[in-house]
Tab-separated table of C-alpha atoms (C1' of nucleotides) in Angstrom:
chain	number	residue	atom	x	y	z
L	1	UNK	CA	11.004	9.658	2.357
L	2	UNK	CA	11.863	7.634	5.314
L	3	UNK	CA	9.974	4.369	5.081
L	4	UNK	CA	10.373	1.489	7.503
L	5	UNK	CA	14.053	0.664	6.742
L	6	UNK	CA	15.128	4.280	7.005
L	7	UNK	CA	13.356	4.911	10.313
L	8	UNK	CA	14.646	1.566	11.625
L	9	UNK	CA	18.172	2.635	10.746
L	10	UNK	CA	17.680	5.977	12.487
L	11	UNK	CA	16.335	4.211	15.584
L	12	UNK	CA	19.282	1.794	15.738
L	13	UNK	CA	21.787	4.630	15.297
L	14	UNK	CA	20.205	6.868	17.921
L	15	UNK	CA	19.448	4.219	20.524
L	16	UNK	CA	22.906	3.987	22.111
L	17	UNK	CA	23.250	7.764	22.200
L	18	UNK	CA	19.778	8.554	23.498
L	19	UNK	CA	18.873	5.757	25.905
L	20	UNK	CA	19.426	7.104	29.405
L	21	UNK	CA	20.203	10.606	28.248
L	22	UNK	CA	18.549	13.610	29.829
L	23	UNK	CA	17.144	16.335	27.622
L	24	UNK	CA	18.514	19.742	28.495
L	25	UNK	CA	17.677	22.914	26.623
L	26	UNK	CA	14.987	22.497	23.901
L	27	UNK	CA	15.285	24.822	20.915
L	28	UNK	CA	12.379	25.109	18.499
L	29	UNK	CA	13.521	26.750	15.295
L	30	UNK	CA	10.329	26.114	13.357
L	31	UNK	CA	7.134	25.328	15.201
L	32	UNK	CA	4.862	24.170	12.362
L	33	UNK	CA	5.894	20.523	12.749
L	34	UNK	CA	4.459	20.458	16.310
L	35	UNK	CA	1.025	18.990	15.794
L	36	UNK	CA	-0.476	18.787	19.278
L	37	UNK	CA	1.418	21.221	21.487
L	38	UNK	CA	2.301	24.886	21.510
L	39	UNK	CA	6.035	25.568	21.392
L	40	UNK	CA	6.033	26.686	25.028
L	41	UNK	CA	4.176	23.609	26.264
L	42	UNK	CA	6.358	21.344	24.129
L	43	UNK	CA	9.589	22.748	25.511
L	44	UNK	CA	8.226	22.645	29.071
L	45	UNK	CA	7.157	18.972	28.719
L	46	UNK	CA	10.535	17.863	27.380
L	47	UNK	CA	13.182	19.854	29.226
L	48	UNK	CA	14.696	17.776	32.079
L	49	UNK	CA	13.121	14.483	30.967
L	50	UNK	CA	15.186	11.359	30.592
L	51	UNK	CA	14.817	9.194	27.476
L	52	UNK	CA	14.251	5.598	28.562
L	53	UNK	CA	13.582	3.849	25.280
L	54	UNK	CA	14.069	4.402	21.551
L	55	UNK	CA	11.905	2.477	19.118
L	56	UNK	CA	10.211	2.487	15.754
L	57	UNK	CA	6.577	1.925	14.864
L	58	UNK	CA	5.653	1.996	11.167
L	59	UNK	CA	7.541	5.051	9.808
L	60	UNK	CA	7.598	6.820	13.164
L	61	UNK	CA	10.431	7.188	15.626
L	62	UNK	CA	9.248	6.825	19.205
L	63	UNK	CA	11.126	8.181	22.230
L	64	UNK	CA	9.684	7.004	25.534
L	65	UNK	CA	10.307	9.516	28.337
L	66	UNK	CA	10.700	8.801	32.039
L	67	UNK	CA	7.301	10.262	32.873
L	68	UNK	CA	5.512	7.917	30.442
L	69	UNK	CA	4.962	10.461	27.658
L	70	UNK	CA	6.090	9.509	24.188
L	71	UNK	CA	7.682	11.829	21.659
L	72	UNK	CA	6.620	10.570	18.264
L	73	UNK	CA	8.479	11.897	15.216
L	74	UNK	CA	7.224	11.153	11.747
L	75	UNK	CA	9.798	12.453	9.235
L	76	UNK	CA	7.498	12.101	6.189
L	77	UNK	CA	9.257	13.318	3.037
L	78	UNK	CA	12.365	15.199	4.059
L	79	UNK	CA	12.847	14.785	7.810
L	80	UNK	CA	16.023	13.446	9.351
L	81	UNK	CA	17.305	12.873	12.897
L	82	UNK	CA	20.900	12.874	13.917
L	83	UNK	CA	22.971	13.119	17.064
L	84	UNK	CA	25.624	15.757	16.446
L	85	UNK	CA	28.353	17.386	18.439
L	86	UNK	CA	28.110	21.131	18.376
L	87	UNK	CA	25.740	21.275	15.427
L	88	UNK	CA	26.601	23.911	12.919
L	89	UNK	CA	24.158	26.488	11.647
L	90	UNK	CA	21.620	24.768	9.459
L	91	UNK	CA	18.705	26.690	7.971
L	92	UNK	CA	16.642	23.517	7.915
L	93	UNK	CA	17.122	22.530	11.563
L	94	UNK	CA	13.635	22.377	13.109
L	95	UNK	CA	14.249	21.065	16.649
L	96	UNK	CA	17.427	20.813	18.699
L	97	UNK	CA	17.616	19.044	22.063
L	98	UNK	CA	20.763	19.454	24.137
L	99	UNK	CA	21.768	16.040	25.573
L	100	UNK	CA	24.563	16.989	27.894
L	101	UNK	CA	28.178	17.586	27.007
L	102	UNK	CA	28.361	18.840	23.463
L	103	UNK	CA	25.847	16.360	22.068
L	104	UNK	CA	22.528	17.458	20.492
L	105	UNK	CA	19.655	15.603	18.960
L	106	UNK	CA	18.694	17.540	15.803
L	107	UNK	CA	15.531	17.128	13.792
L	108	UNK	CA	16.035	18.567	10.314
L	109	UNK	CA	13.194	18.851	7.785
L	110	UNK	CA	13.507	20.799	4.553
L	111	UNK	CA	9.840	20.740	3.551
L	112	UNK	CA	8.526	20.528	7.104
L	113	UNK	CA	5.789	18.091	6.182
L	114	UNK	CA	6.911	16.000	9.124
L	115	UNK	CA	4.878	15.639	12.278
L	116	UNK	CA	5.992	15.725	15.893
L	117	UNK	CA	3.571	14.609	18.606
L	118	UNK	CA	3.708	14.303	22.340
L	119	UNK	CA	1.421	11.463	23.453
L	120	UNK	CA	0.200	10.211	26.797
L	121	UNK	CA	0.060	6.432	27.247
L	122	UNK	CA	-3.648	6.384	26.407
L	123	UNK	CA	-3.283	8.550	23.315
L	124	UNK	CA	-0.318	6.408	22.230
L	125	UNK	CA	-2.469	3.287	22.474
L	126	UNK	CA	-5.129	4.836	20.287
L	127	UNK	CA	-2.445	6.036	17.861
L	128	UNK	CA	-0.696	2.741	17.366
L	129	UNK	CA	-3.972	0.842	17.216
L	130	UNK	CA	-4.828	2.678	13.997
L	131	UNK	CA	-1.682	1.396	12.266
L	132	UNK	CA	-1.518	-2.001	10.561
L	133	UNK	CA	0.781	-4.867	11.470
L	134	UNK	CA	4.597	-4.626	11.325
L	135	UNK	CA	5.702	-6.535	8.225
L	136	UNK	CA	9.003	-7.679	9.822
L	137	UNK	CA	7.396	-8.965	13.020
L	138	UNK	CA	7.761	-12.737	13.439
L	139	UNK	CA	3.971	-13.182	13.471
L	140	UNK	CA	3.427	-11.425	10.177
L	141	UNK	CA	2.443	-14.338	7.931
L	142	UNK	CA	1.240	-14.514	4.346
L	143	UNK	CA	-2.257	-15.065	5.640
L	144	UNK	CA	-1.994	-11.812	7.576
L	145	UNK	CA	-0.929	-9.992	4.395
L	146	UNK	CA	-3.864	-11.594	2.596
L	147	UNK	CA	-6.191	-10.139	5.151
L	148	UNK	CA	-4.584	-6.734	4.808
L	149	UNK	CA	-5.329	-6.819	1.089
L	150	UNK	CA	-9.012	-7.757	1.491
L	151	UNK	CA	-11.940	-5.541	0.734
L	152	UNK	CA	-12.656	-3.065	-2.010
L	153	UNK	CA	-11.175	-2.808	-5.433
L	154	UNK	CA	-8.283	-0.518	-4.678
L	155	UNK	CA	-4.981	-1.141	-6.447
L	156	UNK	CA	-2.661	-3.544	-4.668
L	157	UNK	CA	0.090	-0.902	-4.605
L	158	UNK	CA	-2.230	1.530	-2.834
L	159	UNK	CA	-3.215	-1.148	-0.328
L	160	UNK	CA	0.442	-1.929	0.467
L	161	UNK	CA	1.035	1.764	1.191
L	162	UNK	CA	-2.128	2.160	3.290
L	163	UNK	CA	-0.713	2.453	6.832
L	164	UNK	CA	-3.931	1.120	8.378
L	165	UNK	CA	-3.574	-2.111	6.411
L	166	UNK	CA	0.218	-2.541	6.666
L	167	UNK	CA	2.712	-0.405	8.564
L	168	UNK	CA	5.874	1.051	7.133
L	169	UNK	CA	5.763	0.450	3.385
L	170	UNK	CA	5.971	3.557	1.246
L	171	UNK	CA	6.335	4.274	-2.431
L	172	UNK	CA	9.875	2.999	-2.986
L	173	UNK	CA	9.476	-0.401	-1.352
L	174	UNK	CA	5.934	-0.909	-2.685
L	175	UNK	CA	7.375	-0.518	-6.199
L	176	UNK	CA	10.279	-2.842	-5.432
L	177	UNK	CA	8.205	-5.579	-3.726
L	178	UNK	CA	5.620	-5.700	-6.558
L	179	UNK	CA	8.368	-6.079	-9.116
L	180	UNK	CA	10.056	-8.842	-7.118
L	181	UNK	CA	6.685	-10.623	-6.738
L	182	UNK	CA	5.883	-10.041	-10.498
L	183	UNK	CA	2.522	-8.440	-9.699
L	184	UNK	CA	0.943	-5.602	-11.723
L	185	UNK	CA	0.690	-2.665	-9.239
L	186	UNK	CA	-2.644	-1.638	-10.656
L	187	UNK	CA	-4.379	-4.940	-9.987
L	188	UNK	CA	-7.196	-4.808	-7.436
L	189	UNK	CA	-5.780	-5.925	-4.118
L	190	UNK	CA	-8.686	-8.216	-3.340
L	191	UNK	CA	-8.101	-10.160	-6.552
L	192	UNK	CA	-4.524	-11.194	-5.769
L	193	UNK	CA	-4.461	-15.016	-5.572
L	194	UNK	CA	-3.047	-16.939	-2.622
L	195	UNK	CA	0.099	-17.991	-4.487
L	196	UNK	CA	0.729	-14.383	-5.414
L	197	UNK	CA	0.051	-13.230	-1.855
L	198	UNK	CA	2.671	-15.681	-0.722
L	199	UNK	CA	5.186	-14.281	-3.281
L	200	UNK	CA	4.338	-10.713	-2.234
L	201	UNK	CA	4.773	-11.595	1.427
L	202	UNK	CA	8.233	-12.950	0.761
L	203	UNK	CA	9.056	-9.960	-1.468
L	204	UNK	CA	7.920	-7.301	1.016
L	205	UNK	CA	9.809	-8.872	3.936
L	206	UNK	CA	12.855	-9.595	1.823
L	207	UNK	CA	13.245	-6.146	0.376
L	208	UNK	CA	12.610	-4.478	3.736
L	209	UNK	CA	15.194	-6.677	5.425
L	210	UNK	CA	17.811	-6.039	2.738
L	211	UNK	CA	17.106	-2.323	2.878
L	212	UNK	CA	17.589	-2.304	6.668
L	213	UNK	CA	20.861	-4.187	6.176
L	214	UNK	CA	21.811	-1.560	3.602
L	215	UNK	CA	20.926	1.263	6.042
L	216	UNK	CA	18.151	2.646	3.903
L	217	UNK	CA	17.663	4.400	0.548
L	218	UNK	CA	18.879	7.944	0.017
L	219	UNK	CA	17.213	9.579	-2.934
L	220	UNK	CA	18.009	13.081	-1.778
L	221	UNK	CA	17.412	14.067	1.832
L	222	UNK	CA	17.456	10.890	3.892
L	223	UNK	CA	20.362	10.528	6.331
L	224	UNK	CA	21.022	7.805	8.871
L	225	UNK	CA	21.196	8.647	12.568
L	226	UNK	CA	24.931	9.273	12.101
L	227	UNK	CA	24.324	11.740	9.268
L	228	UNK	CA	25.460	9.481	6.430
L	229	UNK	CA	23.478	8.628	3.285
L	230	UNK	CA	22.070	5.112	3.136
L	231	UNK	CA	23.473	2.522	0.751
L	232	UNK	CA	20.436	0.775	-0.664
L	233	UNK	CA	19.718	3.265	-3.485
L	234	UNK	CA	22.275	1.449	-5.607
L	235	UNK	CA	20.396	-1.751	-5.230
L	236	UNK	CA	16.906	-0.677	-6.262
L	237	UNK	CA	15.557	-2.729	-9.104
L	238	UNK	CA	12.807	-0.449	-10.442
L	239	UNK	CA	12.394	2.743	-8.433
L	240	UNK	CA	13.824	5.703	-10.422
L	241	UNK	CA	14.783	3.422	-13.367
L	242	UNK	CA	12.116	4.303	-15.978
L	243	UNK	CA	13.337	3.527	-19.504
L	244	UNK	CA	16.229	1.404	-18.230
L	245	UNK	CA	16.268	-2.343	-18.770
L	246	UNK	CA	14.373	-4.693	-16.451
L	247	UNK	CA	16.872	-6.709	-14.468
L	248	UNK	CA	14.820	-9.832	-15.108
L	249	UNK	CA	13.859	-9.617	-18.791
L	250	UNK	CA	15.827	-6.715	-20.253
L	251	UNK	CA	12.854	-4.852	-21.621
L	252	UNK	CA	12.299	-1.161	-20.802
L	253	UNK	CA	10.860	-0.346	-17.378
L	254	UNK	CA	7.806	1.935	-17.452
L	255	UNK	CA	6.625	4.830	-15.265
L	256	UNK	CA	3.059	5.885	-14.607
L	257	UNK	CA	1.315	8.258	-12.222
L	258	UNK	CA	-2.108	6.637	-12.711
L	259	UNK	CA	-2.174	4.992	-9.257
L	260	UNK	CA	-2.892	7.530	-6.551
L	261	UNK	CA	-0.828	10.148	-8.413
L	262	UNK	CA	2.384	8.580	-7.126
L	263	UNK	CA	5.306	7.539	-9.277
L	264	UNK	CA	4.844	3.834	-10.110
L	265	UNK	CA	7.745	2.027	-11.784
L	266	UNK	CA	7.158	-1.391	-13.212
L	267	UNK	CA	8.019	-3.888	-15.932
L	268	UNK	CA	5.048	-4.151	-18.290
L	269	UNK	CA	6.262	-7.607	-19.346
L	270	UNK	CA	7.138	-9.276	-16.025
L	271	UNK	CA	4.284	-7.668	-14.066
L	272	UNK	CA	1.250	-8.443	-16.188
E	1	DA	C1'	-17.565	3.105	-0.914
E	2	DC	C1'	-14.631	4.508	-4.044
E	3	DG	C1'	-11.306	7.367	-6.519
E	4	DA	C1'	-9.656	11.925	-7.743
E	5	DG	C1'	-7.585	15.862	-6.446
E	6	DG	C1'	-6.103	19.596	-3.287
E	7	DT	C1'	-3.349	20.694	0.891
E	8	DC	C1'	0.655	21.230	3.896
E	9	DC	C1'	6.058	23.028	2.486
E	10	DT	C1'	10.641	23.924	-0.109
E	11	DG	C1'	14.094	22.723	-3.641
E	12	DC	C1'	15.617	21.084	-7.749
E	13	DG	C1'	16.048	19.763	-12.508
E	14	DA	C1'	14.169	20.124	-17.051
E	15	DG	C1'	12.787	22.888	-20.630
E	16	DC	C1'	12.193	27.119	-22.943
J	1	DT	C1'	21.667	32.996	-17.760
J	2	DG	C1'	17.173	33.171	-15.809
J	3	DC	C1'	12.629	32.252	-15.584
J	4	DT	C1'	8.412	28.925	-14.979
J	5	DC	C1'	6.631	24.437	-14.379
J	6	DG	C1'	6.127	19.962	-12.569
J	7	DC	C1'	7.567	16.684	-9.457
J	8	DA	C1'	9.501	14.733	-4.977
J	9	DG	C1'	10.196	9.513	-0.050
J	10	DG	C1'	3.788	11.072	3.085
J	11	DA	C1'	-0.585	11.483	4.824
J	12	DC	C1'	-4.603	14.281	5.662
J	13	DC	C1'	-8.904	16.243	3.912
J	14	DT	C1'	-13.093	17.284	0.970
J	15	DC	C1'	-15.766	16.509	-2.941
J	16	DG	C1'	-18.428	13.984	-6.237
DNA sequence: ACGAGGTCCTGCGAGC
DNA sequence: TGCTCGCAGGACCTCG
């Protein structure tokens, strides 16, 4: 679920609560999300550490600790992170860090497809180097997007969602951006013309920025860092609207699973 | 060098 | 009402 706007919202919400906080007791309710540490080693590495910085990279939340290690949390489909006071019993709570007083940072993940990593500075460098550019960074130009789409005949929608080519775009915003840019999601990425790349560049950045302003899209599980649903789901133009009228031309929107097996919503008329 | 499909998990809504 | 089936925001892998 959480794509760039959702993780950005979580990071902004958590930052004032976490920055400077010391992690007390670490409770691991489900250990299968820990991808590179045993539960004992994980708890030992975190307990007593101070959080010095809260940031986002792609769809990952990154907590920098005072010993240089980074706690990287990738919520994938159903993960959420909130700061709560005296968290109530929740069968889907996965991790719980006491923060002093009554505050806790809780990672909740129904399907537990999420990933939690503890990375040294060197491993972090290697990790972030494999991810593509940040689409909202000032230096992300249309030419840069054009380069990300180069090579191979893969569908442009798949290229947009490929985290090595471009960071942070998932299924919802790939659908939205392609509709805004009036580009057929199944077209080979390498065949998108320069004028279309320019439209797509504007569309991707525009929809991501508006979704951040709207505090993300809640389809089902996503919650902001304060535990609220996002507000952008009411402003989606195509995602989840199969059979409903296209907001541009009024014809019926279509749904296919032919691209990568993922739900692709599009207007067969506007995006052809 | 691709794409297709299975895998990790659980829950929910549709359909029978 | 109660079952089974397919699908869900992601990303990894193997196979052909």
